[in-house]
Short mmCIF file of C-alpha atoms and ligand atoms in Angstrom, two decimals:
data_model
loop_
_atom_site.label_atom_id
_atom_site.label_comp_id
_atom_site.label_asym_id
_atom_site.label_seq_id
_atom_site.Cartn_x
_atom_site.Cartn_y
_atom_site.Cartn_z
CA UNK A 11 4.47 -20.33 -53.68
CA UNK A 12 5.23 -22.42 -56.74
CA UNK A 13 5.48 -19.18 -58.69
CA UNK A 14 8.27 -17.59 -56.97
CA UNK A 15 11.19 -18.70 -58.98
CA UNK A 16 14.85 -19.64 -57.82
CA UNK A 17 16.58 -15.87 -58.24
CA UNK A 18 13.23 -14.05 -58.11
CA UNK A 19 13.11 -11.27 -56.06
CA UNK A 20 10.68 -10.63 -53.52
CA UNK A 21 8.96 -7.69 -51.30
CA UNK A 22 7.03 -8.78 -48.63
CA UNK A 23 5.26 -6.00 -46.63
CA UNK A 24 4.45 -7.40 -42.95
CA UNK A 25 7.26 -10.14 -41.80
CA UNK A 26 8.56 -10.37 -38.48
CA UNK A 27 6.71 -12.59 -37.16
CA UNK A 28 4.04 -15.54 -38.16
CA UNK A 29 3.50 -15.80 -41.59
CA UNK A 30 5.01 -12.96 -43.29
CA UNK A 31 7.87 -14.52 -41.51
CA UNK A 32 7.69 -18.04 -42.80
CA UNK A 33 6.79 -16.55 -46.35
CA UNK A 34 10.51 -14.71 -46.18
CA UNK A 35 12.14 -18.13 -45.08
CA UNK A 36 10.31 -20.23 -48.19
CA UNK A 37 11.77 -17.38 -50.25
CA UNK A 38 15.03 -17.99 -48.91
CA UNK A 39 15.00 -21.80 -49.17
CA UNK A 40 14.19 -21.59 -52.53
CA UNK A 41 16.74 -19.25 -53.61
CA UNK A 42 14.88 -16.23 -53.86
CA UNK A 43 16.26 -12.42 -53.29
CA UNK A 44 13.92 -10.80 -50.31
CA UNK A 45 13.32 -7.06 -49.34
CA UNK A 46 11.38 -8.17 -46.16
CA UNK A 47 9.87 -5.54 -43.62
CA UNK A 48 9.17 -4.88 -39.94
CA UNK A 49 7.72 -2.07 -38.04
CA UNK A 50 9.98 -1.84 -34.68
CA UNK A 51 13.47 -1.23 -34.86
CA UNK A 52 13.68 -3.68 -31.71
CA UNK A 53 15.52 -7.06 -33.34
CA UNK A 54 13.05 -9.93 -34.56
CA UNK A 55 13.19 -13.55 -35.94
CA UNK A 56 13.79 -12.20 -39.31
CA UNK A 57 16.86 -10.68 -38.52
CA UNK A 58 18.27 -13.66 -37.11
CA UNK A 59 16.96 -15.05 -40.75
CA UNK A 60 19.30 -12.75 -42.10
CA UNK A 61 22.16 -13.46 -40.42
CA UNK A 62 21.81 -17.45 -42.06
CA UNK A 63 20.42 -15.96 -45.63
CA UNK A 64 23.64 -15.12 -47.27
CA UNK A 65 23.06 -11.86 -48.27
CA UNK A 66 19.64 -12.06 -49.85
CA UNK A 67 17.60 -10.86 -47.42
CA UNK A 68 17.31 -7.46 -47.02
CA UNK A 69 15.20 -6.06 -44.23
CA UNK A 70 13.42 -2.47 -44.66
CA UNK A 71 11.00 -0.83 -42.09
CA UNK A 72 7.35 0.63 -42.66
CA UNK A 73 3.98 0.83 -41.01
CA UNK A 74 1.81 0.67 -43.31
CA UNK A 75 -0.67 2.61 -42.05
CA UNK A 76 1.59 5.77 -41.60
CA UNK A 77 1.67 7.03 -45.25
CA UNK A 78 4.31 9.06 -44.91
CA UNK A 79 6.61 6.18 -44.03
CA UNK A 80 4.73 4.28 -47.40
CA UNK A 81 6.22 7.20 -49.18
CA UNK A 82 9.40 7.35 -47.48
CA UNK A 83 9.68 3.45 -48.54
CA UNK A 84 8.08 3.90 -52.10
CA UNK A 85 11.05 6.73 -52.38
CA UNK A 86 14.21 4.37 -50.91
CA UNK A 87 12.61 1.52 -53.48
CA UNK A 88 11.05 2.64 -56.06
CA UNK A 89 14.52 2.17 -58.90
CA UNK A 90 14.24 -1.32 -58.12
CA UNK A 91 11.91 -3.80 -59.71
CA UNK A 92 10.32 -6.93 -57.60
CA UNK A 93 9.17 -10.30 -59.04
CA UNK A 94 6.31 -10.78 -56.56
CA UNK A 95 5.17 -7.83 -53.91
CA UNK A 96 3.17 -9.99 -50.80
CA UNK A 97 1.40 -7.32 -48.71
CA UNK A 98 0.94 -10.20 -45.35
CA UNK A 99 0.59 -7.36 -43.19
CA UNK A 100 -2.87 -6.76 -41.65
CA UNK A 101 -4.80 -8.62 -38.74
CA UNK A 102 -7.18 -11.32 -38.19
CA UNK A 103 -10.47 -10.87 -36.38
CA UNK A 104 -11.83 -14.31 -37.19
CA UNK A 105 -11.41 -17.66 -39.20
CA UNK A 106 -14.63 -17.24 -40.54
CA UNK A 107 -14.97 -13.41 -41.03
CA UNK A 108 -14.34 -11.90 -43.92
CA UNK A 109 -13.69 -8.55 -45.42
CA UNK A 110 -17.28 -8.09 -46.86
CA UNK A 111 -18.01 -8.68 -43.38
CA UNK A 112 -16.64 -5.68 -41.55
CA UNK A 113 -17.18 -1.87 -41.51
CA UNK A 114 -15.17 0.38 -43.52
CA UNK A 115 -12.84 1.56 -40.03
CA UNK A 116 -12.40 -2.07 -39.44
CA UNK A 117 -11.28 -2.89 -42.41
CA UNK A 118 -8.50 0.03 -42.72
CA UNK A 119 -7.23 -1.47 -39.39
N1 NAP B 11 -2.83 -16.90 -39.26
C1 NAP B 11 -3.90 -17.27 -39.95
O1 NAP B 11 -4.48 -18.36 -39.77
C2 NAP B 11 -4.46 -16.39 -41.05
C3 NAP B 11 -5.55 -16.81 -41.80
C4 NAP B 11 -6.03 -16.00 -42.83
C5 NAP B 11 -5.43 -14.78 -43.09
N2 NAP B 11 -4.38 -14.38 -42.34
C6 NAP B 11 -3.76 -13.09 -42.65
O2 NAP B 11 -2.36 -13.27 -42.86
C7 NAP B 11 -1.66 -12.13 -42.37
C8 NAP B 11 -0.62 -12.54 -41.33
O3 NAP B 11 -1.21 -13.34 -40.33
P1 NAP B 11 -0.36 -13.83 -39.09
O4 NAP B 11 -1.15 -14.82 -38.37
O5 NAP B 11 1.03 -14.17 -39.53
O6 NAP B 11 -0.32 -12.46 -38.23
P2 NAP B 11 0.68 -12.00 -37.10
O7 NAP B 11 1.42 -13.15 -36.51
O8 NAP B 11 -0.12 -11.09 -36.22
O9 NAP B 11 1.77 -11.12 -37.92
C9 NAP B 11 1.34 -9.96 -38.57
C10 NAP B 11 2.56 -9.34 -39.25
O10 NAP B 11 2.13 -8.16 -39.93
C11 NAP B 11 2.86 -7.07 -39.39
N3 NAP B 11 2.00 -5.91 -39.39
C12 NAP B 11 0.79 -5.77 -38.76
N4 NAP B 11 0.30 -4.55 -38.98
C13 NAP B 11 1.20 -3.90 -39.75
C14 NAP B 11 1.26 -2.61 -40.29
N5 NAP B 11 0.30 -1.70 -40.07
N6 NAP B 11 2.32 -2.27 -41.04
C15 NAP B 11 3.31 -3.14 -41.27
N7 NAP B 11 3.35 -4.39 -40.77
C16 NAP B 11 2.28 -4.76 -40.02
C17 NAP B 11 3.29 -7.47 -38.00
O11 NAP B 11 4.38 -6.71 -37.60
P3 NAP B 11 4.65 -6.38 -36.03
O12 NAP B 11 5.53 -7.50 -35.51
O13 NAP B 11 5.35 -5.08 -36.03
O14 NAP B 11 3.32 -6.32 -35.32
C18 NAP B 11 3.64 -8.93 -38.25
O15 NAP B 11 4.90 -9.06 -38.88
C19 NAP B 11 -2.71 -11.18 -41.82
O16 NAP B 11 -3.03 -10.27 -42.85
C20 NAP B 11 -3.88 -12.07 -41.52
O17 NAP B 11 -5.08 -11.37 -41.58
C21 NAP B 11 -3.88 -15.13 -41.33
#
């Protein structure tokens, strides 16, 4: 996280909850701007974030595996320019598996 400068800006792909959601606050803290993402329009942590960040956290919606709503997102963001894009989103299976691990399905889910 050292790299993400004061006044950077940030996307991060994947942060309501857990770590994308930490990830947004560190970005916050340390004076970062954030364009931050959730799937459900139901409220989450992150917006409460945003109602402390002062106007630098922006929150956008997409699942990423819906590519129409990738391209809908590319489309509303695609004149602006990001310091650092963190894709967090995705799921765990194990501590100890990894991606060469898993079939090809498994590892689009
Ligand atoms: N926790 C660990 O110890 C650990 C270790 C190694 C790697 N990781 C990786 O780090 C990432 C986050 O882990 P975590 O523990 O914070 O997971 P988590 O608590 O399950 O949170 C996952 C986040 O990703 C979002 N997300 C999931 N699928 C998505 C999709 N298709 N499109 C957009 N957003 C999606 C979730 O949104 P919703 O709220 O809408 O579900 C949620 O915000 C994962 O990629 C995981 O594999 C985690």
């Amino acid at each position: 996280m050292s790299s993400v400068s004061t006044n950077g800006s940030v996307l991060l792909i994947g942060a309501s909850r857990g770590l994308g959601y930490a990830i947004a606050a560190e970005c916050i803290d340390r004076g970062s701007r954030v364009v931050a993402t959730v799937r459900s329009p139901a409220r989450t942590t992150l917006h409460e974030l945003k109602d402390t960040a002062g106007g630098r956290l922006e929150i956008e919606h997409v699942d990423i595996n819906a590519p129409e709503q990738v391209r809908a997102l590319r489309e509303r963001l695609g004149a602006r320019r990001f310091d650092l894009l963190f894709v967090n989103a995705g799921v765990t299976n194990g501590p100890s598996e990894t991606s060469a691990d898993v079939t090809t399905e498994e590892f689009n889910h």
